[in-house]
Amino acid sequence: MTQQLAQSLGAQREELLTCVHCGFCLPACPTYNRLGDEADSPRGRLYLMRGVVEGRLDPASDAFRVHIDRCLGCRACEPVCPSGVRYGALLELAREVTARQHRPPVLTRLLLVTFGSARMAGMLFALGRAIRGLGLAALLSRILPARGLLGSARLGLGMLASSVAWPRLRHVGAGVNGRGPKEAPAAPKEPRGRVGILRGCVQEGLYGRVNQATRRVLDANGFEVVEIPGQGCCGALHAHGGALDEARRLARVNIARFEAADVDLVVVNAAGCGATMKEYGHLLREDPGFADRARSLSQRTRDLMELLAEVGPRGGGPLSCSVAYDHPCHLLHAQGVGDAPLAVLSVIPAMDVRVVTNASECCGGAGIYGMTHPELGGHIGRDKVTAVQATAADVASTPNPGCMMQIGAGLRLAGAPQHVVHPVELLDESYRRAGYYT
């Protein structure tokens, strides 16, 4: 078994050798910056992976598992790497190794099984919405202790409580003298393309309003939006957790469903999901029946903000508020999309967008990292919350549900008044005020 596991990394030996240990990744790594341990840096983890491939390090050892497990997977190291190391793909292989040698935490195993089943995920989110709607999530997140197992539960409940809609959105700038265009720009006369939206798991389960806003905004910008029946989890959580076989199974399902709908583009409004779908080609590169199909779908996948910025979104009505914008790691680093969300927000009259200081650093969410690594994830998360609060903005915004929940929970637990919204919610409200919707 040990030899077989080493071979899974060994197949990527050339990728590992690409790292020249220059150290450019060190300042970009959140865990290295907090811990100061070379083994908790990207180049240190790559060195450990080489140790496994070369037989110098037992993949079952804690020396390998602990440092691989501590990585956020934020991929901030990739854009600064002069050698172009595909760190994210190598990390997933390393986690597949550790997951087969050591049973992942119970919470991780439970979520991987649940998200792999549409029925189970639906039941989980229905329960979550009920707890949220009854106010139990908000109440318990205030009274539970901050440390230990209950501390992780407190954070999880805070994340759930923070997923409610921003109650002030419909009332922001009421009576403001600012004006949008005197005449609402007409929608494009010809359809800009036939698109399908990935509904997602967390997005559809807790942020259904974001998916609805996405559909309205795309329609207002001239896209033909078609429903994609039978789609499911994109596999992001499974890939990041080392369950690559299950991630591939889920990818095949989505590839088949989007192909059947004959869409020009796949639109994703969750950064983590979009990054994974754009890498289906790599995930299924050794599958003769799906390799070409996966590459094709990856090439046709667009983040919502990326697509809107490409076509130039219509302007809308004024929203007189200030917004603290934060970059999701898997949009900025993994997908290389940084300016697009800001370009989209810039078309909303009267709105003041303030980019958070050190916005390129991870918020500490990284899926469920904040709950499985409460001390380190909490440290990183508190730094992000402090940066958001320093903007003194009315509301925070970031285009990824995991980041929305992590930052939202941090603000809530810190007693801050700000909510967190997806940028498309702001654009959708701007369009409503401009009269684009009947």
Short mmCIF file of C-alpha atoms in Angstrom, two decimals:
data_model
loop_
_atom_site.label_atom_id
_atom_site.label_comp_id
_atom_site.label_asym_id
_atom_site.label_seq_id
_atom_site.Cartn_x
_atom_site.Cartn_y
_atom_site.Cartn_z
CA MET A 1 0.00 0.00 0.00
CA THR A 2 2.78 2.45 0.90
CA GLN A 3 4.47 1.86 -2.45
CA GLN A 4 1.17 2.30 -4.30
CA LEU A 5 0.50 5.57 -2.52
CA ALA A 6 3.98 6.87 -3.25
CA GLN A 7 3.41 6.06 -6.93
CA SER A 8 0.35 8.31 -7.07
CA LEU A 9 2.61 11.22 -6.22
CA GLY A 10 5.49 9.76 -8.19
CA ALA A 11 3.51 10.07 -11.40
CA GLN A 12 3.85 13.82 -10.86
CA ARG A 13 7.59 13.64 -10.18
CA GLU A 14 8.42 16.15 -12.91
CA GLU A 15 5.96 18.61 -11.37
CA LEU A 16 7.63 18.23 -8.00
CA LEU A 17 11.06 18.77 -9.49
CA THR A 18 9.87 22.05 -11.01
CA CYS A 19 10.14 23.66 -7.57
CA VAL A 20 13.59 25.26 -7.23
CA HIS A 21 13.04 26.24 -3.57
CA CYS A 22 13.51 29.93 -4.35
CA GLY A 23 11.30 31.05 -1.47
CA PHE A 24 9.03 33.46 -3.37
CA CYS A 25 6.07 31.51 -1.99
CA LEU A 26 6.95 32.10 1.66
CA PRO A 27 5.53 35.64 2.10
CA ALA A 28 2.34 34.59 0.31
CA CYS A 29 1.62 31.61 2.58
CA PRO A 30 -0.77 32.32 5.49
CA THR A 31 0.31 29.30 7.54
CA TYR A 32 4.03 30.01 7.16
CA ASN A 33 3.46 33.66 8.09
CA ARG A 34 1.72 32.61 11.33
CA LEU A 35 3.83 29.57 12.31
CA GLY A 36 7.25 30.39 10.86
CA ASP A 37 7.85 26.70 10.19
CA GLU A 38 9.49 25.83 6.86
CA ALA A 39 7.50 22.58 6.77
CA ASP A 40 4.32 24.67 6.80
CA SER A 41 5.32 26.59 3.67
CA PRO A 42 4.58 25.55 0.09
CA ARG A 43 8.19 24.69 -0.72
CA GLY A 44 8.47 22.78 2.56
CA ARG A 45 5.40 20.71 1.77
CA LEU A 46 6.70 20.05 -1.75
CA TYR A 47 9.97 18.84 -0.20
CA LEU A 48 7.97 16.45 2.00
CA MET A 49 6.13 15.16 -1.07
CA ARG A 50 9.46 14.50 -2.79
CA GLY A 51 10.56 12.63 0.32
CA VAL A 52 7.60 10.28 -0.09
CA VAL A 53 8.23 9.78 -3.82
CA GLU A 54 11.94 9.11 -3.27
CA GLY A 55 11.31 6.72 -0.39
CA ARG A 56 12.95 8.89 2.26
CA LEU A 57 9.71 9.58 4.12
CA ASP A 58 6.92 7.24 5.15
CA PRO A 59 3.58 8.60 3.84
CA ALA A 60 1.95 7.26 7.01
CA SER A 61 4.18 9.40 9.24
CA ASP A 62 2.90 12.35 11.22
CA ALA A 63 5.77 14.37 9.77
CA PHE A 64 3.98 14.13 6.42
CA ARG A 65 0.34 14.16 7.49
CA VAL A 66 0.40 17.11 9.92
CA HIS A 67 2.00 19.60 7.56
CA ILE A 68 -0.05 18.55 4.53
CA ASP A 69 -3.21 18.79 6.65
CA ARG A 70 -2.36 22.27 7.91
CA CYS A 71 -2.33 23.74 4.42
CA LEU A 72 -5.33 25.94 3.64
CA GLY A 73 -5.16 25.10 -0.04
CA CYS A 74 -5.57 28.80 -0.81
CA ARG A 75 -3.04 28.58 -3.67
CA ALA A 76 -1.65 32.05 -3.04
CA CYS A 77 1.74 30.48 -3.77
CA GLU A 78 0.90 29.73 -7.41
CA PRO A 79 0.76 33.26 -8.89
CA VAL A 80 4.08 34.22 -7.27
CA CYS A 81 5.92 31.05 -8.29
CA PRO A 82 8.43 31.82 -11.10
CA SER A 83 8.63 28.12 -11.96
CA GLY A 84 4.88 27.69 -12.41
CA VAL A 85 4.48 24.82 -9.93
CA ARG A 86 0.90 23.43 -9.96
CA TYR A 87 0.79 23.32 -6.19
CA GLY A 88 -2.97 22.84 -5.87
CA ALA A 89 -3.00 19.64 -7.94
CA LEU A 90 -0.01 18.25 -6.03
CA LEU A 91 -1.65 19.07 -2.70
CA GLU A 92 -4.76 17.10 -3.67
CA LEU A 93 -2.62 14.06 -4.52
CA ALA A 94 -0.76 14.39 -1.22
CA ARG A 95 -4.06 14.54 0.64
CA GLU A 96 -5.23 11.44 -1.17
CA VAL A 97 -2.13 9.75 0.23
CA THR A 98 -2.77 10.91 3.80
CA ALA A 99 -6.51 10.17 3.63
CA ARG A 100 -5.78 6.52 2.80
CA GLN A 101 -3.23 6.23 5.58
CA HIS A 102 -5.12 8.13 8.28
CA ARG A 103 -8.88 8.38 8.70
CA PRO A 104 -9.89 12.03 8.19
CA PRO A 105 -11.73 13.81 11.04
CA VAL A 106 -15.32 12.72 11.61
CA LEU A 107 -16.68 16.06 10.41
CA THR A 108 -14.74 15.78 7.16
CA ARG A 109 -15.91 12.22 6.51
CA LEU A 110 -19.51 13.14 7.29
CA LEU A 111 -19.53 16.10 4.91
CA LEU A 112 -17.84 14.18 2.11
CA VAL A 113 -20.47 11.44 2.30
CA THR A 114 -23.32 13.94 2.61
CA PHE A 115 -22.25 16.19 -0.27
CA GLY A 116 -21.77 13.14 -2.47
CA SER A 117 -25.50 12.41 -2.22
CA ALA A 118 -28.00 14.97 -3.51
CA ARG A 119 -30.67 13.54 -1.23
CA MET A 120 -28.53 13.68 1.91
CA ALA A 121 -27.25 17.17 1.08
CA GLY A 122 -30.81 18.35 0.56
CA MET A 123 -31.84 17.01 3.95
CA LEU A 124 -28.83 18.62 5.65
CA PHE A 125 -29.52 22.04 4.16
CA ALA A 126 -33.24 21.81 4.88
CA LEU A 127 -32.34 21.21 8.53
CA GLY A 128 -29.85 24.09 8.41
CA ARG A 129 -32.44 26.47 7.01
CA ALA A 130 -34.88 25.44 9.72
CA ILE A 131 -32.32 26.05 12.48
CA ARG A 132 -31.43 29.37 10.89
CA GLY A 133 -35.05 30.40 10.42
CA LEU A 134 -35.97 29.65 14.03
CA GLY A 135 -33.11 31.84 15.24
CA LEU A 136 -31.38 28.91 16.98
CA ALA A 137 -28.15 29.32 15.01
CA ALA A 138 -27.85 32.97 16.02
CA LEU A 139 -28.72 32.24 19.65
CA LEU A 140 -26.38 29.28 20.13
CA SER A 141 -23.49 31.02 18.38
CA ARG A 142 -23.74 33.75 21.00
CA ILE A 143 -23.85 31.53 24.09
CA LEU A 144 -21.57 28.58 23.30
CA PRO A 145 -17.97 28.74 24.57
CA ALA A 146 -15.26 29.80 22.12
CA ARG A 147 -12.87 26.91 22.77
CA GLY A 148 -12.77 23.16 22.29
CA LEU A 149 -15.30 21.09 20.39
CA LEU A 150 -18.09 23.49 21.30
CA GLY A 151 -15.98 26.31 19.91
CA SER A 152 -16.02 24.60 16.50
CA ALA A 153 -19.78 24.15 16.82
CA ARG A 154 -20.08 27.83 17.73
CA LEU A 155 -18.23 28.82 14.56
CA GLY A 156 -20.35 26.49 12.44
CA LEU A 157 -23.56 27.92 13.87
CA GLY A 158 -22.22 31.43 13.37
CA MET A 159 -21.57 30.58 9.72
CA LEU A 160 -25.12 29.30 9.37
CA ALA A 161 -26.58 32.38 11.07
CA SER A 162 -24.54 34.68 8.84
CA SER A 163 -26.03 33.20 5.66
CA VAL A 164 -29.27 35.18 6.04
CA ALA A 165 -30.04 37.96 3.56
CA TRP A 166 -28.83 41.49 4.35
CA PRO A 167 -32.04 43.03 5.73
CA ARG A 168 -31.08 46.57 4.68
CA LEU A 169 -30.44 45.79 1.01
CA ARG A 170 -33.89 46.83 -0.20
CA HIS A 171 -33.72 50.06 1.82
CA VAL A 172 -30.15 51.24 1.17
CA GLY A 173 -30.06 54.84 -0.02
CA ALA A 174 -33.83 55.25 0.06
CA GLY A 175 -34.54 58.82 -1.00
CA VAL A 176 -31.00 59.33 -2.31
CA ASN A 177 -30.69 62.06 -4.91
CA GLY A 178 -28.25 60.05 -6.99
CA ARG A 179 -29.57 58.80 -10.31
CA GLY A 180 -28.76 55.96 -12.59
CA PRO A 181 -29.00 56.34 -16.36
CA LYS A 182 -31.86 58.65 -17.42
CA GLU A 183 -32.99 55.91 -19.74
CA ALA A 184 -32.35 52.34 -18.78
CA PRO A 185 -29.95 50.85 -21.36
CA ALA A 186 -31.76 48.35 -23.52
CA ALA A 187 -30.86 44.70 -23.22
CA PRO A 188 -28.80 43.31 -26.12
CA LYS A 189 -31.03 42.66 -29.14
CA GLU A 190 -29.37 39.32 -29.89
CA PRO A 191 -28.82 36.65 -27.23
CA ARG A 192 -25.23 36.60 -26.05
CA GLY A 193 -25.21 32.86 -25.64
CA ARG A 194 -26.92 29.88 -24.10
CA VAL A 195 -25.68 29.31 -20.55
CA GLY A 196 -26.29 26.89 -17.72
CA ILE A 197 -25.78 27.80 -14.06
CA LEU A 198 -24.13 25.46 -11.59
CA ARG A 199 -26.54 25.55 -8.67
CA GLY A 200 -23.97 24.15 -6.25
CA CYS A 201 -24.47 22.61 -2.80
CA VAL A 202 -23.99 25.37 -0.23
CA GLN A 203 -25.04 28.01 -2.74
CA GLU A 204 -28.39 26.38 -3.50
CA GLY A 205 -28.87 25.05 0.03
CA LEU A 206 -28.24 28.26 1.97
CA TYR A 207 -27.93 31.01 -0.64
CA GLY A 208 -30.73 30.19 -3.04
CA ARG A 209 -31.31 33.92 -3.39
CA VAL A 210 -27.85 34.26 -4.98
CA ASN A 211 -28.70 31.69 -7.64
CA GLN A 212 -31.99 33.49 -8.32
CA ALA A 213 -30.20 36.84 -8.61
CA THR A 214 -27.65 35.24 -10.94
CA ARG A 215 -30.38 34.07 -13.27
CA ARG A 216 -32.07 37.49 -13.35
CA VAL A 217 -28.81 39.37 -13.93
CA LEU A 218 -27.73 37.06 -16.76
CA ASP A 219 -31.13 37.41 -18.38
CA ALA A 220 -30.94 41.21 -18.08
CA ASN A 221 -27.56 41.10 -19.82
CA GLY A 222 -28.85 39.17 -22.81
CA PHE A 223 -28.00 35.56 -21.96
CA GLU A 224 -30.38 32.67 -22.52
CA VAL A 225 -30.36 30.78 -19.22
CA VAL A 226 -31.38 27.13 -19.36
CA GLU A 227 -32.04 24.76 -16.47
CA ILE A 228 -29.61 21.85 -16.04
CA PRO A 229 -31.52 18.93 -14.52
CA GLY A 230 -29.64 16.20 -12.69
CA GLN A 231 -26.56 18.28 -11.88
CA GLY A 232 -24.93 17.79 -8.50
CA CYS A 233 -21.98 18.65 -6.30
CA CYS A 234 -18.98 19.81 -8.33
CA GLY A 235 -16.59 17.70 -6.23
CA ALA A 236 -14.53 20.58 -4.86
CA LEU A 237 -14.76 19.52 -1.22
CA HIS A 238 -13.87 15.95 -2.14
CA ALA A 239 -10.87 16.98 -4.27
CA HIS A 240 -9.54 19.28 -1.54
CA GLY A 241 -10.04 16.51 1.02
CA GLY A 242 -8.12 13.89 -0.97
CA ALA A 243 -11.21 11.88 -2.02
CA LEU A 244 -10.21 12.12 -5.67
CA ASP A 245 -12.11 9.05 -6.88
CA GLU A 246 -15.37 10.51 -5.56
CA ALA A 247 -14.49 13.92 -7.03
CA ARG A 248 -14.04 12.26 -10.42
CA ARG A 249 -17.39 10.48 -10.12
CA LEU A 250 -19.16 13.74 -9.38
CA ALA A 251 -17.31 15.49 -12.21
CA ARG A 252 -18.48 12.87 -14.72
CA VAL A 253 -22.09 13.40 -13.67
CA ASN A 254 -21.89 17.15 -14.18
CA ILE A 255 -20.05 16.85 -17.48
CA ALA A 256 -22.79 14.58 -18.82
CA ARG A 257 -25.60 16.83 -17.56
CA PHE A 258 -24.18 20.07 -18.99
CA GLU A 259 -23.35 18.35 -22.28
CA ALA A 260 -26.93 17.11 -22.57
CA ALA A 261 -28.21 20.69 -22.18
CA ASP A 262 -26.03 21.82 -25.11
CA VAL A 263 -24.95 25.07 -23.44
CA ASP A 264 -22.29 27.42 -24.77
CA LEU A 265 -20.98 28.26 -21.31
CA VAL A 266 -21.19 26.99 -17.76
CA VAL A 267 -21.62 29.88 -15.31
CA VAL A 268 -20.50 29.44 -11.70
CA ASN A 269 -21.12 31.97 -8.93
CA ALA A 270 -19.03 30.17 -6.29
CA ALA A 271 -15.27 30.62 -6.63
CA GLY A 272 -14.31 27.25 -5.14
CA CYS A 273 -16.69 25.37 -7.43
CA GLY A 274 -15.55 27.32 -10.47
CA ALA A 275 -11.89 26.56 -9.79
CA THR A 276 -12.63 22.84 -9.56
CA MET A 277 -14.75 22.77 -12.73
CA LYS A 278 -12.07 24.66 -14.64
CA GLU A 279 -9.70 21.87 -13.62
CA TYR A 280 -11.94 18.93 -14.59
CA GLY A 281 -9.60 18.42 -17.54
CA HIS A 282 -6.70 17.78 -15.18
CA LEU A 283 -8.79 15.75 -12.73
CA LEU A 284 -9.95 13.35 -15.48
CA ARG A 285 -6.83 13.47 -17.65
CA GLU A 286 -6.30 9.71 -17.37
CA ASP A 287 -9.92 8.76 -18.06
CA PRO A 288 -10.10 7.81 -21.78
CA GLY A 289 -13.88 8.20 -21.85
CA PHE A 290 -13.95 11.65 -20.27
CA ALA A 291 -10.56 13.33 -20.73
CA ASP A 292 -11.50 15.29 -23.87
CA ARG A 293 -15.02 15.99 -22.61
CA ALA A 294 -13.66 17.26 -19.30
CA ARG A 295 -11.21 19.59 -21.04
CA SER A 296 -14.01 20.95 -23.21
CA LEU A 297 -16.24 21.69 -20.24
CA SER A 298 -13.36 23.28 -18.33
CA GLN A 299 -12.69 25.61 -21.26
CA ARG A 300 -16.36 26.64 -21.34
CA THR A 301 -16.63 27.35 -17.61
CA ARG A 302 -16.76 30.98 -16.48
CA ASP A 303 -17.09 32.64 -13.11
CA LEU A 304 -20.15 34.89 -13.11
CA MET A 305 -18.11 38.03 -12.41
CA GLU A 306 -15.61 37.06 -15.08
CA LEU A 307 -18.34 36.64 -17.71
CA LEU A 308 -20.13 39.88 -16.85
CA ALA A 309 -16.86 41.83 -17.00
CA GLU A 310 -16.09 40.28 -20.41
CA VAL A 311 -19.34 41.49 -21.96
CA GLY A 312 -19.59 44.75 -20.01
CA PRO A 313 -22.58 44.61 -17.64
CA ARG A 314 -25.49 47.04 -17.94
CA GLY A 315 -25.56 49.86 -15.44
CA GLY A 316 -28.44 50.01 -13.00
CA GLY A 317 -30.03 52.20 -10.37
CA PRO A 318 -28.09 53.81 -7.50
CA LEU A 319 -27.19 52.06 -4.24
CA SER A 320 -25.89 54.64 -1.81
CA CYS A 321 -23.72 52.48 0.45
CA SER A 322 -20.10 51.56 1.09
CA VAL A 323 -18.89 48.03 0.37
CA ALA A 324 -15.79 46.24 1.71
CA TYR A 325 -14.67 43.89 -1.07
CA ASP A 326 -12.50 40.83 -0.35
CA HIS A 327 -10.99 38.46 -2.94
CA PRO A 328 -11.84 34.74 -2.67
CA CYS A 329 -8.64 32.70 -2.95
CA HIS A 330 -10.05 30.33 -5.55
CA LEU A 331 -11.12 33.21 -7.76
CA LEU A 332 -8.00 35.36 -7.45
CA HIS A 333 -5.26 32.72 -7.16
CA ALA A 334 -6.70 29.55 -8.71
CA GLN A 335 -8.67 31.19 -11.55
CA GLY A 336 -6.60 34.34 -11.97
CA VAL A 337 -9.70 36.56 -11.83
CA GLY A 338 -9.04 39.69 -9.78
CA ASP A 339 -10.28 42.83 -11.48
CA ALA A 340 -13.56 41.47 -12.85
CA PRO A 341 -15.67 41.69 -9.65
CA LEU A 342 -14.53 45.26 -9.08
CA ALA A 343 -15.34 46.15 -12.68
CA VAL A 344 -18.83 44.71 -12.25
CA LEU A 345 -19.44 46.59 -9.00
CA SER A 346 -18.22 49.81 -10.61
CA VAL A 347 -21.33 50.01 -12.83
CA ILE A 348 -23.57 50.54 -9.78
CA PRO A 349 -24.10 54.30 -9.30
CA ALA A 350 -23.53 55.93 -5.89
CA MET A 351 -21.80 52.88 -4.41
CA ASP A 352 -18.40 53.25 -2.72
CA VAL A 353 -16.28 50.08 -3.05
CA ARG A 354 -13.36 49.74 -0.63
CA VAL A 355 -10.96 46.84 -1.19
CA VAL A 356 -9.99 45.22 2.10
CA THR A 357 -6.35 45.57 3.15
CA ASN A 358 -4.45 42.38 2.29
CA ALA A 359 -7.52 41.19 0.37
CA SER A 360 -5.43 38.55 -1.42
CA GLU A 361 -4.90 36.58 1.80
CA CYS A 362 -7.20 33.70 2.76
CA CYS A 363 -10.03 34.37 5.21
CA GLY A 364 -9.27 31.11 7.05
CA GLY A 365 -12.42 29.36 5.84
CA ALA A 366 -10.95 27.03 3.20
CA GLY A 367 -14.01 24.79 3.18
CA ILE A 368 -14.30 23.55 6.76
CA TYR A 369 -10.74 24.45 7.79
CA GLY A 370 -11.99 26.97 10.33
CA MET A 371 -13.81 24.20 12.20
CA THR A 372 -11.20 21.45 11.84
CA HIS A 373 -8.31 23.83 12.69
CA PRO A 374 -10.01 26.27 15.07
CA GLU A 375 -6.84 27.80 16.51
CA LEU A 376 -4.91 28.49 13.30
CA GLY A 377 -8.02 29.05 11.18
CA GLY A 378 -9.38 31.33 13.88
CA HIS A 379 -6.17 33.38 13.93
CA ILE A 380 -6.29 33.89 10.17
CA GLY A 381 -10.03 34.57 10.28
CA ARG A 382 -9.72 37.21 12.99
CA ASP A 383 -7.10 39.05 10.94
CA LYS A 384 -9.53 39.13 8.01
CA VAL A 385 -12.40 40.37 10.17
CA THR A 386 -10.19 43.13 11.57
CA ALA A 387 -9.32 44.21 8.02
CA VAL A 388 -12.99 44.25 7.00
CA GLN A 389 -13.95 46.30 10.04
CA ALA A 390 -11.14 48.77 9.32
CA THR A 391 -12.89 49.79 6.09
CA ALA A 392 -15.86 51.06 8.14
CA ALA A 393 -18.06 49.93 5.23
CA ASP A 394 -21.80 49.32 5.50
CA VAL A 395 -21.56 45.79 4.13
CA ALA A 396 -18.89 43.31 3.04
CA SER A 397 -18.93 41.45 -0.27
CA THR A 398 -17.10 38.46 -1.73
CA PRO A 399 -18.17 36.05 -4.51
CA ASN A 400 -17.86 32.70 -2.76
CA PRO A 401 -20.29 31.15 -0.24
CA GLY A 402 -17.59 29.64 1.95
CA CYS A 403 -15.86 33.01 2.31
CA MET A 404 -19.21 34.73 2.88
CA MET A 405 -19.95 32.38 5.76
CA GLN A 406 -16.45 32.49 7.27
CA ILE A 407 -16.21 36.29 7.22
CA GLY A 408 -19.86 36.64 8.16
CA ALA A 409 -19.44 34.38 11.17
CA GLY A 410 -16.30 36.23 12.23
CA LEU A 411 -18.09 39.57 12.07
CA ARG A 412 -21.08 38.20 13.95
CA LEU A 413 -18.97 36.63 16.71
CA ALA A 414 -17.01 39.89 17.02
CA GLY A 415 -20.24 41.79 17.54
CA ALA A 416 -19.84 43.76 14.30
CA PRO A 417 -22.97 45.00 12.53
CA GLN A 418 -21.89 44.21 8.95
CA HIS A 419 -23.42 41.45 6.85
CA VAL A 420 -21.72 39.78 3.88
CA VAL A 421 -23.34 39.64 0.44
CA HIS A 422 -22.44 38.25 -2.96
CA PRO A 423 -21.64 41.01 -5.51
CA VAL A 424 -24.47 39.77 -7.74
CA GLU A 425 -26.96 40.59 -4.96
CA LEU A 426 -25.89 44.22 -5.15
CA LEU A 427 -26.09 44.27 -8.94
CA ASP A 428 -29.48 42.54 -8.85
CA GLU A 429 -30.89 45.18 -6.48
CA SER A 430 -29.43 47.91 -8.68
CA TYR A 431 -31.22 46.39 -11.67
CA ARG A 432 -34.48 46.17 -9.73
CA ARG A 433 -34.27 49.89 -8.98
CA ALA A 434 -33.57 50.63 -12.64
CA GLY A 435 -36.81 48.86 -13.56
CA TYR A 436 -35.27 45.99 -15.51
CA TYR A 437 -37.53 43.43 -13.86
CA THR A 438 -41.29 43.27 -14.26
#
